[in-house]
Tab-separated table of C-alpha atoms in Angstrom:
chain	number	residue	atom	x	y	z
A	275	MET	CA	-54.941	-6.226	-17.956
A	276	GLU	CA	-57.286	-5.641	-20.853
A	277	MET	CA	-58.461	-2.481	-19.183
A	278	MET	CA	-54.933	-1.117	-19.450
A	279	TYR	CA	-54.654	-1.462	-23.248
A	280	PRO	CA	-56.282	1.827	-24.183
A	281	ILE	CA	-54.226	3.684	-21.613
A	282	ILE	CA	-51.018	2.039	-22.735
A	283	VAL	CA	-51.710	2.479	-26.441
A	284	LEU	CA	-52.887	6.075	-26.241
A	285	GLY	CA	-50.332	7.102	-23.661
A	286	GLY	CA	-47.619	5.239	-25.517
A	287	LEU	CA	-48.503	6.862	-28.809
A	288	GLY	CA	-48.649	10.282	-27.193
A	289	PHE	CA	-45.275	9.747	-25.562
A	290	LEU	CA	-43.799	8.365	-28.769
A	291	PHE	CA	-44.970	11.356	-30.796
A	292	ALA	CA	-43.717	13.764	-28.162
A	293	VAL	CA	-40.269	12.177	-28.258
A	294	LEU	CA	-40.241	12.027	-32.056
A	295	LEU	CA	-41.297	15.645	-32.367
A	296	SER	CA	-38.727	16.895	-29.904
A	297	ILE	CA	-36.041	14.927	-31.731
A	298	ALA	CA	-37.303	16.277	-35.038
A	299	THR	CA	-37.128	19.878	-33.883
A	300	GLU	CA	-33.520	19.263	-32.872
A	301	VAL	CA	-32.542	17.413	-36.013
A	302	PHE	CA	-34.353	19.708	-38.407
A	303	ALA	CA	-33.594	22.900	-36.534
A	304	VAL	CA	-33.290	25.796	-38.918
A	305	GLU	CA	-30.986	28.535	-37.817
A	306	VAL	CA	-32.919	31.740	-37.804
A	307	ASP	CA	-30.828	34.843	-38.005
A	308	PRO	CA	-31.411	36.663	-34.703
A	309	LYS	CA	-31.257	39.870	-36.729
A	310	GLU	CA	-34.291	38.734	-38.670
A	311	GLU	CA	-36.417	38.454	-35.539
A	312	ALA	CA	-35.252	41.811	-34.273
A	313	ILE	CA	-36.036	43.424	-37.620
A	314	LEU	CA	-39.452	41.822	-37.677
A	315	ALA	CA	-40.152	43.378	-34.289
A	316	ALA	CA	-39.138	46.792	-35.606
A	317	LEU	CA	-41.463	46.575	-38.608
A	318	PRO	CA	-45.061	47.779	-38.259
A	319	GLY	CA	-46.519	44.282	-38.674
A	320	ALA	CA	-49.325	45.418	-40.941
A	321	ASN	CA	-48.404	42.735	-43.508
A	322	CYS	CA	-49.670	45.044	-46.229
A	323	GLY	CA	-47.163	43.824	-48.812
A	324	GLY	CA	-46.430	47.381	-49.923
A	325	CYS	CA	-42.697	46.645	-49.979
A	326	GLY	CA	-43.140	43.893	-52.544
A	327	TYR	CA	-42.280	41.073	-50.134
A	328	PRO	CA	-44.813	38.581	-48.756
A	329	GLY	CA	-45.628	40.278	-45.470
A	330	CYS	CA	-43.366	41.780	-42.832
A	331	GLY	CA	-41.649	38.407	-42.270
A	332	GLY	CA	-40.552	38.291	-45.895
A	333	LEU	CA	-39.145	41.772	-45.765
A	334	ALA	CA	-37.373	41.101	-42.458
A	335	LYS	CA	-35.613	38.129	-44.062
A	336	ALA	CA	-34.668	40.150	-47.125
A	337	ILE	CA	-33.246	42.963	-45.005
A	338	ALA	CA	-31.328	40.515	-42.800
A	339	ASP	CA	-29.870	38.917	-45.929
A	340	GLY	CA	-28.917	42.311	-47.229
A	341	LYS	CA	-31.204	41.977	-50.237
A	342	ALA	CA	-33.419	44.885	-49.280
A	343	PRO	CA	-32.474	48.337	-48.017
A	344	VAL	CA	-33.160	49.120	-44.357
A	345	ASN	CA	-35.684	51.742	-45.359
A	346	ALA	CA	-37.687	49.442	-47.641
A	347	CYS	CA	-40.798	49.721	-45.463
A	348	SER	CA	-42.616	52.893	-46.377
A	349	VAL	CA	-45.379	52.261	-43.850
A	350	GLY	CA	-43.016	52.226	-40.881
A	351	GLY	CA	-41.247	55.250	-42.314
A	352	ALA	CA	-38.175	56.826	-40.815
A	353	ALA	CA	-38.846	55.526	-37.305
A	354	SER	CA	-38.703	51.865	-38.191
A	355	ALA	CA	-35.912	52.433	-40.720
A	356	GLU	CA	-33.744	53.897	-37.976
A	357	LYS	CA	-34.400	50.983	-35.646
A	358	ILE	CA	-33.612	48.505	-38.395
A	359	ALA	CA	-30.493	50.409	-39.356
A	360	GLU	CA	-29.342	50.128	-35.759
A	361	ILE	CA	-29.890	46.363	-35.855
A	362	MET	CA	-28.058	46.022	-39.138
A	363	GLY	CA	-25.287	48.337	-38.021
A	364	THR	CA	-25.687	50.819	-40.839
A	365	THR	CA	-27.153	54.265	-41.098
A	366	ALA	CA	-30.671	54.694	-42.328
A	367	GLY	CA	-29.954	57.359	-44.870
A	368	SER	CA	-32.624	59.868	-45.560
A	369	THR	CA	-35.974	58.300	-46.153
A	370	ASP	CA	-38.341	60.580	-47.914
A	371	LYS	CA	-41.819	59.743	-46.808
A	372	GLN	CA	-43.919	59.065	-49.831
A	373	VAL	CA	-47.619	59.372	-50.383
A	374	ALA	CA	-49.929	58.195	-53.133
A	375	VAL	CA	-51.535	60.845	-55.300
A	376	VAL	CA	-54.365	60.507	-57.809
A	377	LEU	CA	-53.119	62.258	-60.923
A	378	CYS	CA	-56.458	63.595	-62.107
A	379	GLN	CA	-58.514	66.588	-61.085
A	380	GLY	CA	-61.250	66.212	-63.660
A	381	ASP	CA	-64.276	66.064	-61.384
A	382	CYS	CA	-67.914	66.018	-62.486
A	383	GLU	CA	-67.822	69.711	-63.387
A	384	LYS	CA	-64.480	69.952	-65.118
A	385	ALA	CA	-64.386	66.774	-67.187
A	386	LYS	CA	-66.872	65.788	-69.836
A	387	ASP	CA	-68.560	62.433	-70.117
A	388	LYS	CA	-68.436	60.121	-73.106
A	389	TYR	CA	-71.652	58.379	-72.090
A	390	LYS	CA	-73.712	57.823	-68.989
A	391	TYR	CA	-72.489	54.783	-67.109
A	392	GLN	CA	-75.080	52.713	-65.269
A	393	GLY	CA	-73.289	49.477	-64.499
A	394	LEU	CA	-71.593	48.112	-61.426
A	395	ASN	CA	-70.123	50.703	-59.130
A	396	ASP	CA	-66.559	49.550	-59.670
A	397	CYS	CA	-63.813	51.208	-61.686
A	398	ARG	CA	-62.560	47.877	-63.050
A	399	ALA	CA	-66.008	47.062	-64.369
A	400	GLN	CA	-66.502	50.523	-65.796
A	401	ASN	CA	-63.086	50.529	-67.426
A	402	VAL	CA	-64.090	47.490	-69.493
A	403	VAL	CA	-66.796	49.530	-71.199
A	404	GLN	CA	-64.851	51.720	-73.630
A	405	GLY	CA	-62.344	52.694	-70.966
A	406	GLY	CA	-64.946	54.241	-68.718
A	407	SER	CA	-67.516	56.959	-69.082
A	408	LYS	CA	-65.111	59.915	-68.990
A	409	ALA	CA	-64.363	61.573	-72.299
A	410	CYS	CA	-60.732	61.664	-71.234
A	411	ASN	CA	-59.178	58.227	-71.387
A	412	TYR	CA	-56.724	58.995	-68.606
A	413	GLY	CA	-59.217	60.286	-66.065
A	414	CYS	CA	-60.256	58.983	-62.661
A	415	LEU	CA	-63.497	57.035	-63.007
A	416	GLY	CA	-64.522	57.814	-59.448
A	417	CYS	CA	-66.144	54.508	-58.556
A	418	GLY	CA	-63.868	54.150	-55.560
A	419	THR	CA	-62.097	50.875	-56.254
A	420	CYS	CA	-59.021	52.456	-54.661
A	421	LYS	CA	-61.105	53.580	-51.686
A	422	ASP	CA	-62.242	49.999	-51.122
A	423	VAL	CA	-58.727	48.567	-51.062
A	424	CYS	CA	-57.297	51.285	-48.815
A	425	ALA	CA	-56.836	49.763	-45.372
A	426	PHE	CA	-56.044	53.118	-43.814
A	427	GLY	CA	-59.155	55.090	-44.810
A	428	ALA	CA	-57.063	57.660	-46.639
A	429	ILE	CA	-59.116	57.850	-49.838
A	430	GLU	CA	-62.319	59.788	-50.334
A	431	ILE	CA	-64.404	60.268	-53.447
A	432	VAL	CA	-65.048	63.988	-53.872
A	433	ASP	CA	-67.158	65.180	-56.821
A	434	GLY	CA	-66.535	61.994	-58.743
A	435	ILE	CA	-62.795	61.734	-58.352
A	436	ALA	CA	-60.662	60.000	-55.763
A	437	VAL	CA	-58.727	62.234	-53.409
A	438	ILE	CA	-56.050	60.835	-51.122
A	439	ASP	CA	-55.490	62.286	-47.677
A	440	LYS	CA	-51.791	63.038	-47.577
A	441	ASP	CA	-51.530	62.554	-43.830
A	442	LYS	CA	-53.397	59.269	-43.643
A	443	CYS	CA	-51.605	57.682	-46.605
A	444	VAL	CA	-48.810	55.269	-45.705
A	445	ALA	CA	-47.737	54.579	-49.288
A	446	CYS	CA	-48.519	50.863	-49.142
A	447	GLY	CA	-49.288	51.000	-52.862
A	448	LYS	CA	-52.481	48.958	-52.805
A	449	CYS	CA	-54.496	51.657	-54.569
A	450	ILE	CA	-51.786	51.919	-57.208
A	451	THR	CA	-52.239	48.296	-58.196
A	452	ALA	CA	-56.026	48.441	-57.863
A	453	CYS	CA	-56.519	51.440	-60.150
A	454	PRO	CA	-57.426	50.184	-63.631
A	455	LYS	CA	-56.430	53.543	-65.118
A	456	LYS	CA	-52.976	53.459	-63.484
A	457	ILE	CA	-53.208	57.129	-62.553
A	458	ILE	CA	-52.158	56.815	-58.923
A	459	GLU	CA	-48.511	57.425	-58.231
A	460	LEU	CA	-46.173	57.707	-55.259
A	461	VAL	CA	-44.901	61.214	-54.692
A	462	PRO	CA	-42.599	62.503	-51.944
A	463	TYR	CA	-44.602	63.855	-49.023
A	464	LYS	CA	-42.708	67.142	-48.982
A	465	ASN	CA	-43.599	67.998	-52.564
A	466	GLU	CA	-46.552	70.341	-52.659
A	467	TYR	CA	-46.753	70.967	-56.380
A	468	ILE	CA	-47.818	68.086	-58.557
A	469	VAL	CA	-48.998	67.873	-62.148
A	470	LYS	CA	-52.350	66.305	-61.415
A	471	CYS	CA	-53.132	65.138	-64.913
A	472	SER	CA	-52.248	61.901	-66.677
A	473	SER	CA	-53.495	62.649	-70.159
A	474	LYS	CA	-51.077	61.794	-72.924
A	475	ASP	CA	-53.399	63.316	-75.516
A	476	ALA	CA	-52.441	66.389	-77.492
A	477	GLY	CA	-53.363	69.761	-75.993
A	478	LYS	CA	-56.322	70.300	-78.292
A	479	ASP	CA	-57.896	66.962	-77.352
A	480	VAL	CA	-57.334	67.614	-73.669
A	481	ARG	CA	-59.059	70.992	-73.968
A	482	SER	CA	-62.071	69.405	-75.608
A	483	THR	CA	-62.583	66.894	-72.801
A	484	CYS	CA	-61.441	68.561	-69.607
A	485	THR	CA	-60.874	72.076	-68.328
A	486	ILE	CA	-58.219	71.207	-65.785
A	487	GLY	CA	-55.955	68.942	-67.828
A	488	CYS	CA	-52.389	69.515	-68.943
A	489	ILE	CA	-52.579	70.983	-72.446
A	490	GLY	CA	-48.866	70.838	-73.068
A	491	CYS	CA	-48.228	74.570	-73.361
A	492	GLN	CA	-44.888	74.074	-71.598
A	493	MET	CA	-45.184	77.372	-69.760
A	494	CYS	CA	-44.231	75.615	-66.530
A	495	VAL	CA	-41.162	74.091	-68.184
A	496	LYS	CA	-39.912	77.534	-69.140
A	497	ALA	CA	-40.906	79.128	-65.859
A	498	CYS	CA	-39.257	76.638	-63.546
A	499	PRO	CA	-36.150	78.202	-61.999
A	500	LYS	CA	-34.624	74.843	-61.173
A	501	GLU	CA	-35.282	73.189	-64.531
A	502	ALA	CA	-37.125	70.522	-62.631
A	503	ILE	CA	-39.948	70.216	-65.139
A	504	THR	CA	-39.586	68.193	-68.304
A	505	PHE	CA	-42.078	67.585	-71.037
A	506	GLU	CA	-42.778	64.150	-72.413
A	507	ASN	CA	-45.794	62.399	-73.929
A	508	ASN	CA	-47.721	65.691	-74.027
A	509	LEU	CA	-47.446	65.917	-70.270
A	510	ALA	CA	-45.409	68.083	-67.940
A	511	LYS	CA	-43.364	66.054	-65.497
A	512	ILE	CA	-41.894	67.428	-62.288
A	513	ASP	CA	-38.625	65.966	-61.058
A	514	TYR	CA	-39.515	65.814	-57.388
A	515	SER	CA	-35.936	65.695	-56.227
A	516	LYS	CA	-35.201	69.012	-57.924
A	517	CYS	CA	-38.452	70.767	-57.007
A	518	ILE	CA	-38.132	73.420	-54.315
A	519	ASN	CA	-41.861	74.051	-53.855
A	520	CYS	CA	-41.569	77.600	-55.225
A	521	SER	CA	-45.084	77.373	-56.748
A	522	ILE	CA	-44.147	79.375	-59.849
A	523	CYS	CA	-45.288	76.576	-62.140
A	524	ALA	CA	-48.651	76.324	-60.399
A	525	GLY	CA	-49.088	80.045	-60.939
A	526	LYS	CA	-48.102	79.879	-64.602
A	527	CYS	CA	-50.289	76.936	-65.517
A	528	PRO	CA	-53.214	78.278	-67.570
A	529	THR	CA	-55.502	75.331	-66.835
A	530	LYS	CA	-54.499	74.880	-63.184
A	531	ALA	CA	-53.477	71.317	-63.948
A	532	ILE	CA	-50.607	71.759	-61.514
A	533	PHE	CA	-51.943	71.109	-58.026
A	534	PRO	CA	-52.858	72.874	-55.700
A	535	GLY	CA	-55.927	74.026	-57.506
A	536	MET	CA	-57.688	77.311	-57.453
A	537	THR	CA	-58.821	77.521	-53.844
A	538	LYS	CA	-55.529	76.704	-52.253
A	539	LYS	CA	-53.888	79.054	-54.703
A	540	GLU	CA	-56.153	81.856	-53.702
A	541	GLN	CA	-55.339	81.177	-50.101
A	542	LYS	CA	-51.708	81.535	-50.965
A	543	GLU	CA	-52.394	84.774	-52.764
A	544	LEU	CA	-54.210	86.088	-49.749
A	545	GLU	CA	-51.311	85.188	-47.562
A	546	ALA	CA	-48.952	86.772	-50.017
A	547	LYS	CA	-51.033	89.926	-50.073
A	548	LYS	CA	-50.806	90.186	-46.332
A	549	ALA	CA	-47.063	89.729	-46.497
A	550	GLY	CA	-46.853	92.430	-49.117
A	551	ILE	CA	-45.469	90.454	-52.005
A	552	VAL	CA	-47.317	92.158	-54.792
A	553	THR	CA	-45.510	91.131	-57.937
A	554	GLU	CA	-46.228	87.406	-57.652
A	555	GLU	CA	-49.835	87.987	-56.902
A	556	VAL	CA	-50.464	90.245	-59.905
A	557	LYS	CA	-49.005	87.697	-62.292
A	558	GLU	CA	-51.147	84.964	-60.869
A	559	GLU	CA	-54.341	86.943	-61.070
A	560	VAL	CA	-53.720	87.697	-64.704
A	561	LYS	CA	-53.268	84.021	-65.350
A	562	THR	CA	-56.378	83.025	-63.488
A	563	GLU	CA	-58.686	85.030	-65.670
A	564	PRO	CA	-57.921	83.515	-69.066
A	565	ALA	CA	-58.271	80.097	-67.539
A	566	LYS	CA	-61.731	80.986	-66.374
A	567	ALA	CA	-62.587	82.517	-69.730
A	568	GLU	CA	-61.558	79.312	-71.469
A	569	ALA	CA	-63.758	77.307	-69.165
A	570	VAL	CA	-66.697	79.498	-70.120
A	571	GLU	CA	-65.917	79.089	-73.800
A	572	GLU	CA	-65.842	75.336	-73.439
A	573	THR	CA	-69.286	75.224	-71.923
A	574	LYS	CA	-70.621	77.538	-74.640
A	575	GLU	CA	-69.374	75.185	-77.331
A	576	ASP	CA	-71.527	72.483	-75.824
B	201	MET	CA	-59.907	-0.526	-62.953
B	202	GLU	CA	-61.018	-0.735	-59.376
B	203	LEU	CA	-58.527	1.971	-58.409
B	204	GLY	CA	-59.647	4.219	-61.261
B	205	LYS	CA	-63.189	3.876	-60.030
B	206	ILE	CA	-62.199	4.876	-56.516
B	207	LEU	CA	-60.280	7.859	-57.810
B	208	LEU	CA	-63.102	9.114	-60.030
B	209	SER	CA	-65.679	8.467	-57.355
B	210	THR	CA	-63.914	10.506	-54.661
B	211	ILE	CA	-63.050	13.359	-56.983
B	212	LEU	CA	-66.456	13.856	-58.566
B	213	VAL	CA	-69.269	11.646	-57.298
B	214	ASN	CA	-68.465	11.568	-53.595
B	215	ASN	CA	-66.635	14.864	-53.544
B	216	TYR	CA	-65.763	15.499	-49.924
B	217	ILE	CA	-67.050	19.028	-49.986
B	218	PHE	CA	-70.031	18.913	-52.293
B	219	ALA	CA	-71.356	15.462	-51.465
B	220	ARG	CA	-70.086	14.702	-47.961
B	221	PHE	CA	-69.873	18.290	-46.685
B	222	LEU	CA	-66.558	17.821	-44.927
B	223	GLY	CA	-63.979	20.571	-44.727
B	224	ILE	CA	-66.442	23.375	-45.210
B	225	CYS	CA	-64.463	25.718	-42.968
B	226	PRO	CA	-61.324	25.931	-45.113
B	227	PHE	CA	-63.543	25.733	-48.177
B	228	PHE	CA	-64.998	29.123	-47.304
B	229	GLY	CA	-62.033	30.439	-45.392
B	230	VAL	CA	-59.426	30.352	-48.131
B	231	SER	CA	-61.495	30.310	-51.305
B	232	SER	CA	-61.625	34.065	-51.793
B	233	LYS	CA	-58.472	34.100	-53.905
B	234	MET	CA	-57.273	31.632	-56.535
B	235	GLU	CA	-53.689	31.729	-55.311
B	236	THR	CA	-54.481	30.840	-51.693
B	237	SER	CA	-56.933	28.137	-52.677
B	238	ILE	CA	-54.284	26.371	-54.735
B	239	GLY	CA	-51.865	26.615	-51.804
B	240	MET	CA	-54.434	25.141	-49.453
B	241	GLY	CA	-55.277	22.405	-51.936
B	242	ALA	CA	-51.634	21.421	-52.209
B	243	ALA	CA	-51.211	21.366	-48.435
B	244	VAL	CA	-54.317	19.212	-47.985
B	245	THR	CA	-53.242	16.783	-50.710
B	246	PHE	CA	-49.919	16.384	-49.017
B	247	VAL	CA	-51.229	15.846	-45.500
B	248	VAL	CA	-54.255	13.707	-46.387
B	249	THR	CA	-52.162	11.269	-48.378
B	250	ILE	CA	-49.534	10.810	-45.704
B	251	SER	CA	-51.973	10.691	-42.798
B	252	SER	CA	-54.132	8.111	-44.551
B	253	ILE	CA	-51.174	5.803	-44.952
B	254	ILE	CA	-50.072	6.257	-41.343
B	255	THR	CA	-53.557	5.798	-39.915
B	256	TYR	CA	-53.895	2.608	-41.948
B	257	PHE	CA	-51.124	1.104	-39.848
B	258	ILE	CA	-52.379	2.690	-36.634
B	259	GLN	CA	-55.740	1.001	-37.235
B	260	MET	CA	-53.965	-2.348	-37.439
B	261	LEU	CA	-52.490	-1.599	-34.036
B	262	LEU	CA	-55.893	-0.639	-32.630
B	263	ASP	CA	-57.459	-3.804	-34.023
B	264	LYS	CA	-54.747	-5.882	-32.459
B	265	PHE	CA	-55.636	-4.620	-29.013
B	266	SER	CA	-59.336	-4.534	-29.972
B	267	ILE	CA	-59.751	-0.930	-28.904
B	268	GLY	CA	-61.362	0.330	-32.129
B	269	TYR	CA	-63.537	2.754	-30.156
B	270	LEU	CA	-60.439	4.904	-29.583
B	271	GLN	CA	-60.124	5.407	-33.326
B	272	THR	CA	-61.218	9.066	-33.446
B	273	ILE	CA	-59.057	10.329	-30.630
B	274	VAL	CA	-56.011	8.352	-31.712
B	275	PHE	CA	-56.365	9.559	-35.297
B	276	ILE	CA	-56.588	13.167	-34.176
B	277	LEU	CA	-53.448	12.674	-32.132
B	278	VAL	CA	-51.674	11.049	-35.048
B	279	ILE	CA	-52.697	13.693	-37.559
B	280	ALA	CA	-51.789	16.588	-35.291
B	281	ALA	CA	-48.379	15.138	-34.542
B	282	LEU	CA	-47.848	14.265	-38.178
B	283	VAL	CA	-48.640	17.747	-39.429
B	284	GLN	CA	-46.329	19.205	-36.835
B	285	PHE	CA	-43.585	16.816	-37.864
B	286	VAL	CA	-44.063	17.471	-41.561
B	287	GLU	CA	-43.874	21.194	-40.925
B	288	VAL	CA	-40.661	20.981	-38.961
B	289	ALA	CA	-39.070	18.605	-41.423
B	290	MET	CA	-40.173	20.526	-44.482
B	291	LYS	CA	-38.780	23.767	-43.148
B	292	LYS	CA	-35.354	22.192	-43.154
B	293	ILE	CA	-35.527	19.932	-46.191
B	294	SER	CA	-37.509	22.032	-48.633
B	295	PRO	CA	-37.891	25.688	-47.644
B	296	THR	CA	-39.429	26.394	-51.045
B	297	LEU	CA	-42.288	23.985	-50.487
B	298	TYR	CA	-42.596	25.215	-46.915
B	299	ASN	CA	-42.986	28.782	-48.109
B	300	ALA	CA	-45.455	27.746	-50.786
B	301	LEU	CA	-47.716	25.934	-48.327
B	302	GLY	CA	-47.054	28.563	-45.690
B	303	VAL	CA	-49.678	29.076	-43.047
B	304	TYR	CA	-52.027	26.453	-44.517
B	305	LEU	CA	-50.017	23.535	-43.284
B	306	PRO	CA	-50.615	24.045	-39.528
B	307	LEU	CA	-54.165	25.140	-40.318
B	308	ILE	CA	-55.182	21.704	-41.521
B	309	THR	CA	-54.152	19.936	-38.313
B	310	THR	CA	-57.755	19.844	-37.240
B	311	ASN	CA	-59.336	19.860	-40.668
B	312	CYS	CA	-62.188	17.375	-40.731
B	313	VAL	CA	-61.390	16.302	-44.293
B	314	VAL	CA	-58.134	14.819	-43.076
B	315	LEU	CA	-59.835	12.943	-40.274
B	316	GLY	CA	-62.819	12.081	-42.452
B	317	VAL	CA	-60.735	10.476	-45.169
B	318	ALA	CA	-58.752	8.494	-42.620
B	319	ILE	CA	-61.866	7.139	-40.914
B	320	LEU	CA	-63.787	6.454	-44.123
B	321	ASN	CA	-60.817	4.502	-45.483
B	322	ILE	CA	-61.147	2.160	-42.525
B	323	GLN	CA	-64.923	1.935	-42.819
B	324	GLU	CA	-64.717	0.998	-46.495
B	325	LYS	CA	-62.130	-1.653	-45.578
B	326	TYR	CA	-59.696	-0.444	-48.223
B	327	THR	CA	-56.313	-2.052	-48.739
B	328	LEU	CA	-53.186	0.060	-48.425
B	329	ILE	CA	-53.080	0.871	-52.139
B	330	GLN	CA	-56.768	1.631	-52.263
B	331	THR	CA	-56.345	3.845	-49.204
B	332	THR	CA	-53.619	5.839	-50.915
B	333	VAL	CA	-55.631	6.246	-54.108
B	334	ASN	CA	-58.715	7.236	-52.162
B	335	ALA	CA	-56.730	9.807	-50.188
B	336	ILE	CA	-55.263	11.321	-53.341
B	337	GLY	CA	-58.691	11.389	-54.972
B	338	ALA	CA	-60.283	12.980	-51.936
B	339	SER	CA	-57.725	15.753	-51.762
B	340	LEU	CA	-57.848	16.342	-55.503
B	341	GLY	CA	-61.605	16.666	-55.203
B	342	PHE	CA	-61.120	19.087	-52.330
B	343	THR	CA	-58.671	21.134	-54.385
B	344	LEU	CA	-61.027	21.110	-57.354
B	345	ALA	CA	-63.894	22.391	-55.225
B	346	LEU	CA	-61.693	25.058	-53.698
B	347	VAL	CA	-60.343	26.281	-57.023
B	348	LEU	CA	-63.801	26.345	-58.629
B	349	MET	CA	-65.151	28.282	-55.677
B	350	ALA	CA	-62.237	30.741	-55.779
B	351	GLY	CA	-62.928	31.366	-59.464
B	352	ILE	CA	-66.542	32.172	-58.691
B	353	ARG	CA	-65.763	34.309	-55.666
B	354	GLU	CA	-63.198	36.374	-57.539
B	355	LYS	CA	-65.971	37.285	-59.955
B	356	LEU	CA	-68.493	37.793	-57.166
B	357	VAL	CA	-66.366	40.576	-55.708
B	358	ILE	CA	-67.295	42.955	-58.490
B	359	ALA	CA	-70.771	41.555	-59.071
B	360	ASP	CA	-73.852	43.551	-58.206
B	361	VAL	CA	-75.117	41.484	-55.279
B	362	PRO	CA	-78.143	42.563	-53.193
B	363	GLU	CA	-76.858	44.270	-50.096
B	364	ALA	CA	-78.230	41.723	-47.661
B	365	LEU	CA	-76.443	38.896	-49.473
B	366	GLU	CA	-73.088	40.588	-49.909
B	367	GLY	CA	-69.964	38.678	-48.949
B	368	PHE	CA	-70.392	35.433	-47.073
B	369	PRO	CA	-74.116	34.776	-47.699
B	370	ILE	CA	-73.727	34.846	-51.472
B	371	ALA	CA	-70.744	32.504	-51.144
B	372	LEU	CA	-72.965	30.049	-49.260
B	373	VAL	CA	-75.641	30.327	-51.932
B	374	SER	CA	-73.164	29.667	-54.727
B	375	ALA	CA	-71.681	26.750	-52.787
B	376	GLY	CA	-75.161	25.252	-52.510
B	377	LEU	CA	-75.723	25.643	-56.241
B	378	MET	CA	-72.365	24.049	-56.968
B	379	SER	CA	-73.275	21.158	-54.698
B	380	ILE	CA	-76.464	20.627	-56.688
B	381	ALA	CA	-74.428	20.760	-59.888
B	382	PHE	CA	-72.113	18.070	-58.527
B	383	LEU	CA	-75.162	15.871	-57.907
B	384	GLY	CA	-75.187	15.483	-61.676
B	385	PHE	CA	-72.149	13.245	-61.365
B	386	SER	CA	-74.019	10.747	-59.198
B	387	GLY	CA	-74.926	8.483	-62.140
B	388	LEU	CA	-71.359	8.443	-63.428
B	389	ILE	CA	-70.275	5.237	-61.724
C-alpha cells in the first residue's frame, strides 16, 4: 500500500488541479468580443506601438470598443483598414498613407559646425552637449539614433543627415519619439513638396549657419496658388491637405529649403524642357543662380 | 525582530539573484527597460508569496505520507497550476492588474526563484508566518536587483562599449560587479 502513496498523491493533486482549473476557466470566463479577435487577425501583428496602444491587441480592443477609428493602424494602411471596417460594419474612409520625414537638409557641406564633436555616436548623447555640434540648433545631428530604432530599415545617414526612404517607411513613429531634436514629422505620402527645415531662428541667423535653411522670405507664401503655405515662427508651413504638388514654391525658394532639392529639381526642369514648357523653367533657372551665389558668399565670409 | 531579520537577510544579504544566483533568466531577459522590470518584479512578488503559502501546506501533506522525495515535482505542479489559476482569476476580477502584469505572469510559471523560495522555506523549517515574510523578502530582493539592473542597462545602451562586449556580455559583466557589491552586505546580520 505504501508504494501507492506517491502515485495517489501526485495523481490526485494533478487531477484536483485539472478539475479546479477547468472550473476556474468556466467561472472566471471573460467574454471576449468576437470582433476583437477578428480585428486582431486583420492587423499586421508587428506590435510596433505606432498607434499609441500597447501592441496590436490593445488597438484591436480599442477599435472593437469604438474608441479608436478603423484606420488607426498606419502600418497596415488602407488594406487592413478596409478589412477592419468590414468587421465593424462601417466604411474605412480615405486613409492617407503617411510617412516620416526628417525636416533638415543641412548636411556636412551645407550646415556649419559649432564645434567638433568626439563623443558617443548617439544623437541623444550629442544633444546634451550644447544641443549638438551643428551651428543650427534645429538641425539633424546625424548620429543615426533614428536609424537604430527603425525596425523597417527605412532610414539611412547620408552626408551626416538622416534620410528616410519614403517607400520603406510605415509611419510607426518610433524615429519621431527617438529624435532628440524633434525634427522628424509625419507627412502624407502623396505630398512631394515639403519644407525640409525646422529652424525657428530669424532669417539672418539661419543664413549664417546653413545654406539650405528656411530664411523666412515668404516668397513661397505669396507664390502658392492654393494659399496652402502659412508662415509662423520664422518658418514656412505647408498645409498638406491643400497642397496640390504644383512645385511652384520649390521653384521660388531661394535657398532650396523646400524639398526636393537641387538635383531632383533639375530633373524636373529637364523633363519640362522636353515637354516644351519654357516659362516655368526660365523662372527656376533665374532663382537657382542667386542661391548658388549666396552659398559662395557664405563660404567666402568664413 | 526575528521576522525583520529574515526580511532584511533575503532582500540584501541572501539576495536570490546576487547571492544565490536563482532566477538569472528573467533577470537578464526583462531588465533592459525600467518599466518591464517593475512589471516583472510585481508579478514575481505576487506569485512567490502565494505559492510559498500553498507549498507550505502541500509539504505537510507530503510529510504525512512520508514521500518528501517528491517535493520538487509536486511543487512544480502546484506552482504551474497556481499561476494558471491566478491568471484566469485575475483576468476576471482585476483586469487592470492583469494588464499591468501582462505577459510576465505566465512567464514565471517555471521561474526557478519561485521554486527555490518554496523549497528553501521548507529546508529552513520556517513557520507559516516566517515563510510568508521570507517569500515577500525574496521577491522584493528580486525586484530590487531587477530594477537596479534595468537602471544600469538603460544607461549602457548609449555607453561607448567595446564592440566585442556590446549587448549581453556587458550586461553579464555588470551583473557580476553588482553581485560583488552585494557581498558587502554579508556582514550586516
